[in-house]
mmCIF file of C-alpha atoms in Angstrom:
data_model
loop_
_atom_site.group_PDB
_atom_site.id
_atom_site.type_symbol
_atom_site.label_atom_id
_atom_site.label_comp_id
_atom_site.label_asym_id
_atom_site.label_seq_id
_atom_site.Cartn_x
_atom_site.Cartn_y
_atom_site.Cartn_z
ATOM 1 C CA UNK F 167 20.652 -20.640 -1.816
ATOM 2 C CA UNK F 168 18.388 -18.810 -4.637
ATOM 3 C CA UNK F 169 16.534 -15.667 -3.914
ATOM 4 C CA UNK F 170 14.352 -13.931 -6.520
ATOM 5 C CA UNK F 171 15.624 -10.326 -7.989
ATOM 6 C CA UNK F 172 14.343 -8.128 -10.758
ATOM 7 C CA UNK F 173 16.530 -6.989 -13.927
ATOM 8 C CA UNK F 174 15.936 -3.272 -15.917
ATOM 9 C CA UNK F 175 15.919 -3.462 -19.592
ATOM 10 C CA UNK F 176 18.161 -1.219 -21.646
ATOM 11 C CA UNK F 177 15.289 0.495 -21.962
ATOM 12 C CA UNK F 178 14.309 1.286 -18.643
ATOM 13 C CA UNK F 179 11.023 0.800 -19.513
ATOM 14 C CA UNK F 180 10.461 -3.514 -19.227
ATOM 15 C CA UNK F 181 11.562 -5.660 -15.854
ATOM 16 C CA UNK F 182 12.891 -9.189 -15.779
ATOM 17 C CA UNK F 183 12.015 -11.549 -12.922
ATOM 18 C CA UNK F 184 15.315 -13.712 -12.284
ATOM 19 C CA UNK F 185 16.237 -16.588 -9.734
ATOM 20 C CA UNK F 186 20.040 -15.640 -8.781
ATOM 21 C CA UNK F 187 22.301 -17.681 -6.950
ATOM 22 C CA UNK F 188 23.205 -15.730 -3.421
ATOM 23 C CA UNK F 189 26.831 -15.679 -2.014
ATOM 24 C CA UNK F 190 26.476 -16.612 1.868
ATOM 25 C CA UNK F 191 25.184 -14.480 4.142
ATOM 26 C CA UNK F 192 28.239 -12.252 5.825
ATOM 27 C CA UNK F 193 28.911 -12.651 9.911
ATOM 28 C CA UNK F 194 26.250 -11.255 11.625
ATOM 29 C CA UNK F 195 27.361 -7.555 12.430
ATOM 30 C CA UNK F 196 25.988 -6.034 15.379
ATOM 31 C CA UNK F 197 22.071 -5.115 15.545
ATOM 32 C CA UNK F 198 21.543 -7.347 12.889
ATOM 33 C CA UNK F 199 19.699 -10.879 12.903
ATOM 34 C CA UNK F 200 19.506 -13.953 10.829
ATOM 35 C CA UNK F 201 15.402 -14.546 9.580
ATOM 36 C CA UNK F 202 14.409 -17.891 8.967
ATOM 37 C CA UNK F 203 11.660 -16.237 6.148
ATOM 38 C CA UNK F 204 8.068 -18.548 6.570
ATOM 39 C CA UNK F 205 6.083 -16.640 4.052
ATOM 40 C CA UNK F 206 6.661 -13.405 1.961
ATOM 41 C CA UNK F 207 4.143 -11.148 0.370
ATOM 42 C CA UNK F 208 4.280 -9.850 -3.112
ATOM 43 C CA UNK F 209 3.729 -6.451 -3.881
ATOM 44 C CA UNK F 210 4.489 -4.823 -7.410
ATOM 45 C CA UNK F 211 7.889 -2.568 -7.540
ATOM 46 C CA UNK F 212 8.253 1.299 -7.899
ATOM 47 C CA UNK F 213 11.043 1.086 -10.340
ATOM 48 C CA UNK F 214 10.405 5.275 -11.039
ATOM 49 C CA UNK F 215 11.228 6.156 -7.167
ATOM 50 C CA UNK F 216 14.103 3.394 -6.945
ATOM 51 C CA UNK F 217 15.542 5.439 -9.874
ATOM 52 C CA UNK F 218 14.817 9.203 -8.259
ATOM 53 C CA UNK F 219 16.515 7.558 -5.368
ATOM 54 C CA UNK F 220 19.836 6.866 -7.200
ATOM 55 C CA UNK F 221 19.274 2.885 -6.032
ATOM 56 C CA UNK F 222 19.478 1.233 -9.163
ATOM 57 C CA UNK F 223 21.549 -1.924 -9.622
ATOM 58 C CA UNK F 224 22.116 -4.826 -11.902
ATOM 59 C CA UNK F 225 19.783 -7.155 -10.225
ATOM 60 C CA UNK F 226 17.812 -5.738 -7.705
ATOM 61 C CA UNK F 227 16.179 -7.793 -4.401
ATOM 62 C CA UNK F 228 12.426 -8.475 -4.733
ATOM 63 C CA UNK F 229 10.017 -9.294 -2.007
ATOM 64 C CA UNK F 230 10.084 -6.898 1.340
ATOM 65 C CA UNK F 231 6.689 -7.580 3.090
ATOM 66 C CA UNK F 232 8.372 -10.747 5.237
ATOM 67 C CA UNK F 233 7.359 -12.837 8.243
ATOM 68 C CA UNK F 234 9.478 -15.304 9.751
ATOM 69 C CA UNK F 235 11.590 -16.592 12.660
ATOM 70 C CA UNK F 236 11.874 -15.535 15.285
ATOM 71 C CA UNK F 237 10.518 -12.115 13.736
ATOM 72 C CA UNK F 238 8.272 -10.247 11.423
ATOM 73 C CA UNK F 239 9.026 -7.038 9.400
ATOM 74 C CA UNK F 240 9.799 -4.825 6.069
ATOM 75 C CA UNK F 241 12.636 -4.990 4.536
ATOM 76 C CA UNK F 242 14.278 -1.539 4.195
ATOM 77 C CA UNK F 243 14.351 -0.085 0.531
ATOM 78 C CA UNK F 244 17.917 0.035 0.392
ATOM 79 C CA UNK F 245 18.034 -4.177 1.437
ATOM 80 C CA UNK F 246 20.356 -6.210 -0.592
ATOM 81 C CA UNK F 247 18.808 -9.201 0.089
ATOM 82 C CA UNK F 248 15.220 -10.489 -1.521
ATOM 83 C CA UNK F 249 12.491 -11.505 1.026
ATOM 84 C CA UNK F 250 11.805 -14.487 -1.556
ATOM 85 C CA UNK F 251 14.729 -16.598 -0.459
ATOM 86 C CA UNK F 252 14.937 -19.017 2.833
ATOM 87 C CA UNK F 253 16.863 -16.648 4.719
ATOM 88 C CA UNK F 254 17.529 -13.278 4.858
ATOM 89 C CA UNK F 255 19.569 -11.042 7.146
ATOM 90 C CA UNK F 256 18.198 -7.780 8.684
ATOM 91 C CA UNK F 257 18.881 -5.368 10.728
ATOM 92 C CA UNK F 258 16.531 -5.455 14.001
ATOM 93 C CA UNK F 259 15.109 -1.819 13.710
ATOM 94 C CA UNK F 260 13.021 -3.109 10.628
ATOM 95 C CA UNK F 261 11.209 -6.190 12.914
ATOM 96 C CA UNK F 262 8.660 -6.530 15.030
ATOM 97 C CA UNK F 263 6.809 -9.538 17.116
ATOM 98 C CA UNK F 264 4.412 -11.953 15.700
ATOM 99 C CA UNK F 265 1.460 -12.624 17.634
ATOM 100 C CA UNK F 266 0.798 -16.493 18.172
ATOM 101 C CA UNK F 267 -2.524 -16.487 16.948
ATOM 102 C CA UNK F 268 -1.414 -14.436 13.475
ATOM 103 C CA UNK F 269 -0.238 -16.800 10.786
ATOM 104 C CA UNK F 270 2.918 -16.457 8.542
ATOM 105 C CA UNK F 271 0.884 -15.593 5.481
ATOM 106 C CA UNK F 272 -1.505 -13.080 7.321
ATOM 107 C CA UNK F 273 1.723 -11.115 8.828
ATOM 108 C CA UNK F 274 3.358 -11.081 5.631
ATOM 109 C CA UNK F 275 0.274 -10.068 3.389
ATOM 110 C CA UNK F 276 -0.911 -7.755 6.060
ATOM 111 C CA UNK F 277 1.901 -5.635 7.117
ATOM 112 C CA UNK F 278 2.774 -3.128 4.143
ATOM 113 C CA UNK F 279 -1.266 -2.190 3.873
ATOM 114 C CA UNK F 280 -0.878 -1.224 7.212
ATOM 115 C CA UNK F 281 1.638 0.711 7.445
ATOM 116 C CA UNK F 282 0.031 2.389 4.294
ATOM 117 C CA UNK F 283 -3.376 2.523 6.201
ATOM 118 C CA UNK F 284 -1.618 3.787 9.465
ATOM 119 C CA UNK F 285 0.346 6.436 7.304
ATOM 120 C CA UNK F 286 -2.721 7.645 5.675
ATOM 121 C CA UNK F 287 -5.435 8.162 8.149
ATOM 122 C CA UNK F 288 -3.650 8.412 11.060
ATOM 123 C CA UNK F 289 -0.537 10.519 10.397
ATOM 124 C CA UNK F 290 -1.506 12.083 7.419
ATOM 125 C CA UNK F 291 -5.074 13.054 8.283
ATOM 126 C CA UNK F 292 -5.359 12.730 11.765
ATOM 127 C CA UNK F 293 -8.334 10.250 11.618
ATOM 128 C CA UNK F 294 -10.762 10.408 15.043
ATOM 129 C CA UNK F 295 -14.605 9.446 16.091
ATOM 130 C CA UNK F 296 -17.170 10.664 14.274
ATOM 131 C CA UNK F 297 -15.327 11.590 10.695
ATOM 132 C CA UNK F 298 -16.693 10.870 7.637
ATOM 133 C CA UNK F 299 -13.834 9.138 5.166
ATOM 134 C CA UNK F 300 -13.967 8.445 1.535
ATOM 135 C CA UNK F 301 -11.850 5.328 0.526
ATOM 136 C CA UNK F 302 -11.173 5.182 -2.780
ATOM 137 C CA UNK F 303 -11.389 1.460 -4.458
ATOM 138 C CA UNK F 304 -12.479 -0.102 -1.354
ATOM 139 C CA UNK F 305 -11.911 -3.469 -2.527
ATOM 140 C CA UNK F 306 -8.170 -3.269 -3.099
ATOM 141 C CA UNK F 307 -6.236 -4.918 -0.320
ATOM 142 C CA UNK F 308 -5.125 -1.325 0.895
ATOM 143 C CA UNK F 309 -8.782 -0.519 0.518
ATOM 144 C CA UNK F 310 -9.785 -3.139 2.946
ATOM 145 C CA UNK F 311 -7.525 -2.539 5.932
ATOM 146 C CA UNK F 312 -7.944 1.173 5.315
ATOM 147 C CA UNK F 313 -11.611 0.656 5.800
ATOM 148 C CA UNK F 314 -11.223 -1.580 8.649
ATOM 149 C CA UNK F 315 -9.122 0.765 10.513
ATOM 150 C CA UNK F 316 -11.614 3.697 9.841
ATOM 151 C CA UNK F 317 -14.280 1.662 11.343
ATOM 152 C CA UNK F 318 -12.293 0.791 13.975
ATOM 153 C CA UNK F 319 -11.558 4.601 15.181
ATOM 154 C CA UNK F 320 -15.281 5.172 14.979
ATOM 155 C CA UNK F 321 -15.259 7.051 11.367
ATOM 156 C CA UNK F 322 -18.414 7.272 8.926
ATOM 157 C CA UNK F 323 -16.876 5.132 5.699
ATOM 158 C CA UNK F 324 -17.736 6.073 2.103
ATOM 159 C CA UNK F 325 -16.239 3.899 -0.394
ATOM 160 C CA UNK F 326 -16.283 3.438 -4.571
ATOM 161 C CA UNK F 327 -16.589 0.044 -6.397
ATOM 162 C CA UNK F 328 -15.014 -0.733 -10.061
ATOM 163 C CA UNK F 329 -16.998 -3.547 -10.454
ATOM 164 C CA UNK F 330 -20.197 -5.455 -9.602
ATOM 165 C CA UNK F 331 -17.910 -7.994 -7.553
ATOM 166 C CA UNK F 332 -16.589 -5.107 -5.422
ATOM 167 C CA UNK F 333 -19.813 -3.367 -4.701
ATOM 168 C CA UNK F 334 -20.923 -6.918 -3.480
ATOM 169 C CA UNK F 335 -17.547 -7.772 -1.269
ATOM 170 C CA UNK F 336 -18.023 -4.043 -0.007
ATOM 171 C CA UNK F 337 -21.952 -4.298 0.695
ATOM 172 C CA UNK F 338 -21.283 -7.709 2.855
ATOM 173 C CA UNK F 339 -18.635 -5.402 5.150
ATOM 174 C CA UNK F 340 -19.583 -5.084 8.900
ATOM 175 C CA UNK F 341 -19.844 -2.727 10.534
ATOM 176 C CA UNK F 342 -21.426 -1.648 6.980
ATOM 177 C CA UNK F 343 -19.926 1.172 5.231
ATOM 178 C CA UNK F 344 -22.465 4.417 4.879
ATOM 179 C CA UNK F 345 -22.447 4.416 1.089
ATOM 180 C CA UNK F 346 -21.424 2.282 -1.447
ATOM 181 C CA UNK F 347 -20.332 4.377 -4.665
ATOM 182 C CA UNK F 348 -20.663 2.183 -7.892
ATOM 183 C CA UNK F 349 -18.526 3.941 -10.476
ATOM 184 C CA UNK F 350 -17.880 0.991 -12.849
ATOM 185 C CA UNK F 351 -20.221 2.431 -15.298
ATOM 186 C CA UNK F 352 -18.908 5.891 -15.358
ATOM 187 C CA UNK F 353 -22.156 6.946 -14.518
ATOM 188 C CA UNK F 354 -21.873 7.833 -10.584
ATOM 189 C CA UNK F 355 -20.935 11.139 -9.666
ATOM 190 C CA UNK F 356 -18.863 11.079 -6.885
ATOM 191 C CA UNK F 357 -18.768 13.998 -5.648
ATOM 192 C CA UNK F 358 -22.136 14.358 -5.689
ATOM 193 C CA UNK F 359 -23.074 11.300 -4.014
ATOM 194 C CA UNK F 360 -20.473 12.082 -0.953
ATOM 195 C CA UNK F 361 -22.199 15.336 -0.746
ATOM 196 C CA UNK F 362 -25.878 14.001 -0.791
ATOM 197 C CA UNK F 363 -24.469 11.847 2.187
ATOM 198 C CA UNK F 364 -22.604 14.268 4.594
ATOM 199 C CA UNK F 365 -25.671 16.620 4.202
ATOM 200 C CA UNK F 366 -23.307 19.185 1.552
ATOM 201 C CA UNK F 367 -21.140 19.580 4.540
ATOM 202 C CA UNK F 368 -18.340 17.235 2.247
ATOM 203 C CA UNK F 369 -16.204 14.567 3.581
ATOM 204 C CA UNK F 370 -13.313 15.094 6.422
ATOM 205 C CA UNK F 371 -10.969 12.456 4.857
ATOM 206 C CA UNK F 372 -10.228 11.586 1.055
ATOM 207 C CA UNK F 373 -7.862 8.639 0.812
ATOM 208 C CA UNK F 374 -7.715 8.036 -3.060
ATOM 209 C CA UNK F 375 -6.396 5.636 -5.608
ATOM 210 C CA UNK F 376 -5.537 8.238 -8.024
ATOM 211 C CA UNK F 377 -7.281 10.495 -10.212
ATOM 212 C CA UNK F 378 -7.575 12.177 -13.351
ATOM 213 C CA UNK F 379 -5.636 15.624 -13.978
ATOM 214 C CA UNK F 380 -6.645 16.384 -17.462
ATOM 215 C CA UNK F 381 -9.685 16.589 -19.546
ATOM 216 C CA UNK F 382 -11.293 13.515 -21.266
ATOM 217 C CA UNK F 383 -9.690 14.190 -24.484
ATOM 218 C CA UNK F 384 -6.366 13.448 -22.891
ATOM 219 C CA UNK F 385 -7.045 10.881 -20.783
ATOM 220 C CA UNK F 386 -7.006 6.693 -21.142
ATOM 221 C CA UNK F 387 -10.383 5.316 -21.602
ATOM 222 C CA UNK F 388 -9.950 2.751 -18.848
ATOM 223 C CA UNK F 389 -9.188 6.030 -16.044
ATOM 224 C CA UNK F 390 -11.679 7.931 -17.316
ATOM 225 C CA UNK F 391 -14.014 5.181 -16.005
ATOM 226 C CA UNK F 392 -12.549 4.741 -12.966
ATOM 227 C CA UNK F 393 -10.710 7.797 -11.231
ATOM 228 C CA UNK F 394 -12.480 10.608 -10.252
ATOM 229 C CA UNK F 395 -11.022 14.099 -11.841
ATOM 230 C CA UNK F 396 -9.032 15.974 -9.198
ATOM 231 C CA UNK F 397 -11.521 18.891 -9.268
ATOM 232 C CA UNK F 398 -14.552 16.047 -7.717
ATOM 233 C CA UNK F 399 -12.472 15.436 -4.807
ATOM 234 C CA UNK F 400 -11.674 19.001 -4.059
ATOM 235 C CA UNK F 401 -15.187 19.734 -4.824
ATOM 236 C CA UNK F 402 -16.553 16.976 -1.681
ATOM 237 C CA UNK F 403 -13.923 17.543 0.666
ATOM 238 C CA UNK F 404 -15.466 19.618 3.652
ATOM 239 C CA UNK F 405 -13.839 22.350 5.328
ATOM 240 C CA UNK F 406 -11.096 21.726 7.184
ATOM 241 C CA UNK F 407 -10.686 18.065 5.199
ATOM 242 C CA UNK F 408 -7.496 15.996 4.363
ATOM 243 C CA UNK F 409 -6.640 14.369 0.720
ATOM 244 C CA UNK F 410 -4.166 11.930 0.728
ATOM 245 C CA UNK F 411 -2.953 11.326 -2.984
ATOM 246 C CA UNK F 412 -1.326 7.951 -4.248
ATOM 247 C CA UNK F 413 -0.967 10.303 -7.603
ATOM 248 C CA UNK F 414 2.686 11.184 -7.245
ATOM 249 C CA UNK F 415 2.745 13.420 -10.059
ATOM 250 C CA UNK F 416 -0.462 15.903 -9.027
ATOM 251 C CA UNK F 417 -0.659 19.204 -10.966
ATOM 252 C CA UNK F 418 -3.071 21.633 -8.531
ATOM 253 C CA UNK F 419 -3.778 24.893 -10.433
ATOM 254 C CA UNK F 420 -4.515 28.284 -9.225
ATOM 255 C CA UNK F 421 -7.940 28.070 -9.125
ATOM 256 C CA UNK F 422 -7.584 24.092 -7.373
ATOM 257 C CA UNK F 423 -5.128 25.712 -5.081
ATOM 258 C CA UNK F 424 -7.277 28.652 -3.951
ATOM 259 C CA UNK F 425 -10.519 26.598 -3.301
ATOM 260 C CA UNK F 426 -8.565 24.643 -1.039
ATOM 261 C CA UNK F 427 -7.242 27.542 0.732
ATOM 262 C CA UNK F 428 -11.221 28.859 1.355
ATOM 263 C CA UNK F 429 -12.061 25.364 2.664
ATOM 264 C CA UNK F 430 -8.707 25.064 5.191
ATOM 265 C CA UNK F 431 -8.266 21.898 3.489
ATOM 266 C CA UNK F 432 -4.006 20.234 3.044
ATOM 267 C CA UNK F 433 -3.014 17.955 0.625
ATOM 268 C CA UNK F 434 -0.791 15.155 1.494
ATOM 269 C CA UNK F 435 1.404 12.248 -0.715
ATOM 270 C CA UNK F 436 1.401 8.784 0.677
ATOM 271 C CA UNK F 437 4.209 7.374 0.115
ATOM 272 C CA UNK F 438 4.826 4.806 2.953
ATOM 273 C CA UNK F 439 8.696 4.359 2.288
ATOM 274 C CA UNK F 440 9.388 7.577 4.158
ATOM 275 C CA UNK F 441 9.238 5.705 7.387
ATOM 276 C CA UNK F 442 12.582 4.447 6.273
ATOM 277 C CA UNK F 443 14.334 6.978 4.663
ATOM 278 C CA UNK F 444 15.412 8.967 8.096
ATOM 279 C CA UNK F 445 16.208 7.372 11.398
ATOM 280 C CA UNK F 446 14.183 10.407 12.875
ATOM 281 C CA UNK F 447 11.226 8.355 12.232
ATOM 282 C CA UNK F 448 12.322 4.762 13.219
ATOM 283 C CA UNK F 449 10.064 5.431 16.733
ATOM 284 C CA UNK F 450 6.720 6.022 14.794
ATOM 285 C CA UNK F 451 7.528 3.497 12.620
ATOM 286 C CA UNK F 452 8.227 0.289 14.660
ATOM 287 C CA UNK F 453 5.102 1.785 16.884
ATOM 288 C CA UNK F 454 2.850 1.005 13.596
ATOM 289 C CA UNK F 455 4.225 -1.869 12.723
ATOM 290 C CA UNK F 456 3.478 -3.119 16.264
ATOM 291 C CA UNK F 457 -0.043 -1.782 16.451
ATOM 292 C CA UNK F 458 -0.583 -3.654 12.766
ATOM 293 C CA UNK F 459 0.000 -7.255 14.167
ATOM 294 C CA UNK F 460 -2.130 -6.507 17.705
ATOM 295 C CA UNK F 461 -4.967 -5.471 15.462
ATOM 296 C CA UNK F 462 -4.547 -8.611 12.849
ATOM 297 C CA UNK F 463 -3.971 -10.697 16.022
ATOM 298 C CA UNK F 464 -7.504 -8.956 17.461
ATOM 299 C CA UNK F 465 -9.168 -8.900 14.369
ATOM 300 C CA UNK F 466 -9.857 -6.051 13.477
ATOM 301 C CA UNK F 467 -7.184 -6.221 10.387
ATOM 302 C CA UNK F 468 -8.876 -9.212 8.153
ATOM 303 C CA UNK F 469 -7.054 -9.226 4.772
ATOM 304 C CA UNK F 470 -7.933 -10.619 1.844
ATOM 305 C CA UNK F 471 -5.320 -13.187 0.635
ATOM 306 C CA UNK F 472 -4.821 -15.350 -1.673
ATOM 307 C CA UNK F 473 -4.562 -18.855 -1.858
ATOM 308 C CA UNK F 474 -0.433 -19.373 -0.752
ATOM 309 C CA UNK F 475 1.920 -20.396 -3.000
ATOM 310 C CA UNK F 476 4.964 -22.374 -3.230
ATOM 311 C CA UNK F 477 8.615 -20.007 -4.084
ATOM 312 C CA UNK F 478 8.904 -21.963 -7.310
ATOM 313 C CA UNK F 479 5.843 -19.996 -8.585
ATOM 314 C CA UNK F 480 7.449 -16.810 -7.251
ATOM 315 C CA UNK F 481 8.778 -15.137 -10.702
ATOM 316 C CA UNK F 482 5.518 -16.033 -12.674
ATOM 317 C CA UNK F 483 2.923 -14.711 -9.848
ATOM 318 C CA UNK F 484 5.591 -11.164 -9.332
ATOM 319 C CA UNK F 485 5.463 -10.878 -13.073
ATOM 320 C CA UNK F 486 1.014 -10.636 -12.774
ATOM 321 C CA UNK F 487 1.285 -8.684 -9.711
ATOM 322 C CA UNK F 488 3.500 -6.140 -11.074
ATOM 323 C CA UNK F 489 1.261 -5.354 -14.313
ATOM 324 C CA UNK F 490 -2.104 -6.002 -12.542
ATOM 325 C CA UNK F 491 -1.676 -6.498 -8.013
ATOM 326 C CA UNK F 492 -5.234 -7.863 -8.315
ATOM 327 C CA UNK F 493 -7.868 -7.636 -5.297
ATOM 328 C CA UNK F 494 -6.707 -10.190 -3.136
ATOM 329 C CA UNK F 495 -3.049 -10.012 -1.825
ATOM 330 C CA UNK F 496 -0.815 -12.763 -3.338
ATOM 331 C CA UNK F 497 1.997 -14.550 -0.483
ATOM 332 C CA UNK F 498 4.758 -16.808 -0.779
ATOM 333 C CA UNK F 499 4.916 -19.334 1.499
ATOM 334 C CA UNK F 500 7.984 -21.305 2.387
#
């Protein structure tokens, strides 16, 4: 039985997508399951925190976002087995049901931007009625469900596009989002704009996709376009607001740090693999994961997928989605 893995170079700087051969799975210890896998999400690989976390190997599992029988689930970080591969075994803390209506691909393509989502504004930021939210890149796939779940809780959504293509997928959205932000021409200013639309009160909730920490000089061409500088978001969050950061390595200054102290504002890193790094947390976390499949079974979760494919077009599709994930979530289906 072949599952897909991913190899380091020498360099640490290049990976290799490989089929491997598996050894059988081991007797079924206690707590842990056998998971017929029906479809399996791809999602590109932090290689930088797998290192930080001292969990490098020779050939390391790929594919974690999984949904199969009799159960759907991550796989934990520290997994030895791939998701891409007919069967896996897992431990029954990291599963959760599958609603009958929700298909294999939706579960699987649906699960890890929810947890993201869920981490985000609801644990992070404390998302409730009436906030106003800024969602960065609103036409990713976490953009999407983090959207959806902000307009679910009864939240004002703001939202940037990167391209004509998303400003029209966003635009068609209902319940419509409050203001569109087209930034693919480096033009918009978005702080400005988010201002102009809470009235200069700011936004409660930044969820971002990034940003840019130095000055244009120093910066890529292709980020200058598209992230907003750190001091824009500091600058539109209102008092009192939340930033959650996807930019793991944010430099705040003294000045950045004492504007946010006059505002009340905090500053928090999403990084959704905490759930499973401390059995503290297991609680929370199988609660989310439940909550993510009753809303994709209600609706209210509609991803956008892509067309499924077969596992022998596994290792070419991971090698696209971990240079470029694309807009549209790419699944495996067995």
């Amino acid at each position: 039985m072949k599952g897909l893995y991913f190899q380091k170079s020498s360099t640490n700087e290049e990976i290799t997508f490989v089929f491997q051969e598996r050894e059988n799975l081991p007797v079924i210890e206690d707590n842990y399951v056998r998971l017929q896998v029906k479809a399996c999400a791809l999602s590109q690989i932090n290689t930088k925190l797998l290192t930080e976390m001292k969990m490098e190997k020779d050939f390391f599992p790929v594919g974690r976002e999984i949904a199969g029988i009799v159960l759907d689930g991550i796989l934990p970080l520290d997994s030895e087995d791939p998701g891409l591969c007919e069967v896996v075994r897992v431990h029954e803390h990291y599963l959760v049901h599958k609603p009958e209506k929700v298909t294999w691909t939706e579960a699987a393509g649906t699960i890890r931007d929810g947890v993201r989502a869920y981490t985000a504004l609801h644990y992070l930021s404390h998302l409730s009625p009436g906030k106003s939210v800024l969602i960065m890149d609103g036409a990713s796939a976490l953009g999407m469900i983090a959207i959806q779940l902000a307009h679910h809780r009864g939240a004002k959504v703001i939202s940037t596009a990167g391209s004509l293509e998303d400003k029209q997928c966003l635009e068609r959205l209902r319940p419509s989002i409050a203001r569109v932000i087209d930034i693919s021409s480096g033009k918009a200013h978005v702080a400005e704009s988010c201002l102009e639309e809470t009235g200069g009160l700011g936004v409660d909730i930044v969820l971002d996709a990034g940003v840019r920490l130095y000055s244009k000089d120093d910066e890529p061409a292709v980020k200058l376009q598209l992230l907003p500088h750190k001091h824009d978001i500091i600058t539109l969050l209102g008092v009192g607001g939340h930033w959650v950061t996807t930019e793991e390595n944010l430099q705040l200054d003294p000045p950045d740090s004492h504007c946010l102290f006059l505002k009340g504002a905090t500053v928090a890193f999403l990084n959704d693999e905490v759930w499973n790094l401390s059995n503290v947390q297991q609680g929370k976390y199988l609660c989310i994961l439940k909550d993510v499949m009753e809303k994709l079974s209600a609706g209210v979760f509609r991803p956008q997928l892509d067309e499924p494919i077969p596992l022998y077009e596994a290792k070419v599709s991971m090698e696209v989605v971990q240079k470029n994930p694309g807009r549209k979530k790419q699944v495996v289906q067995f």
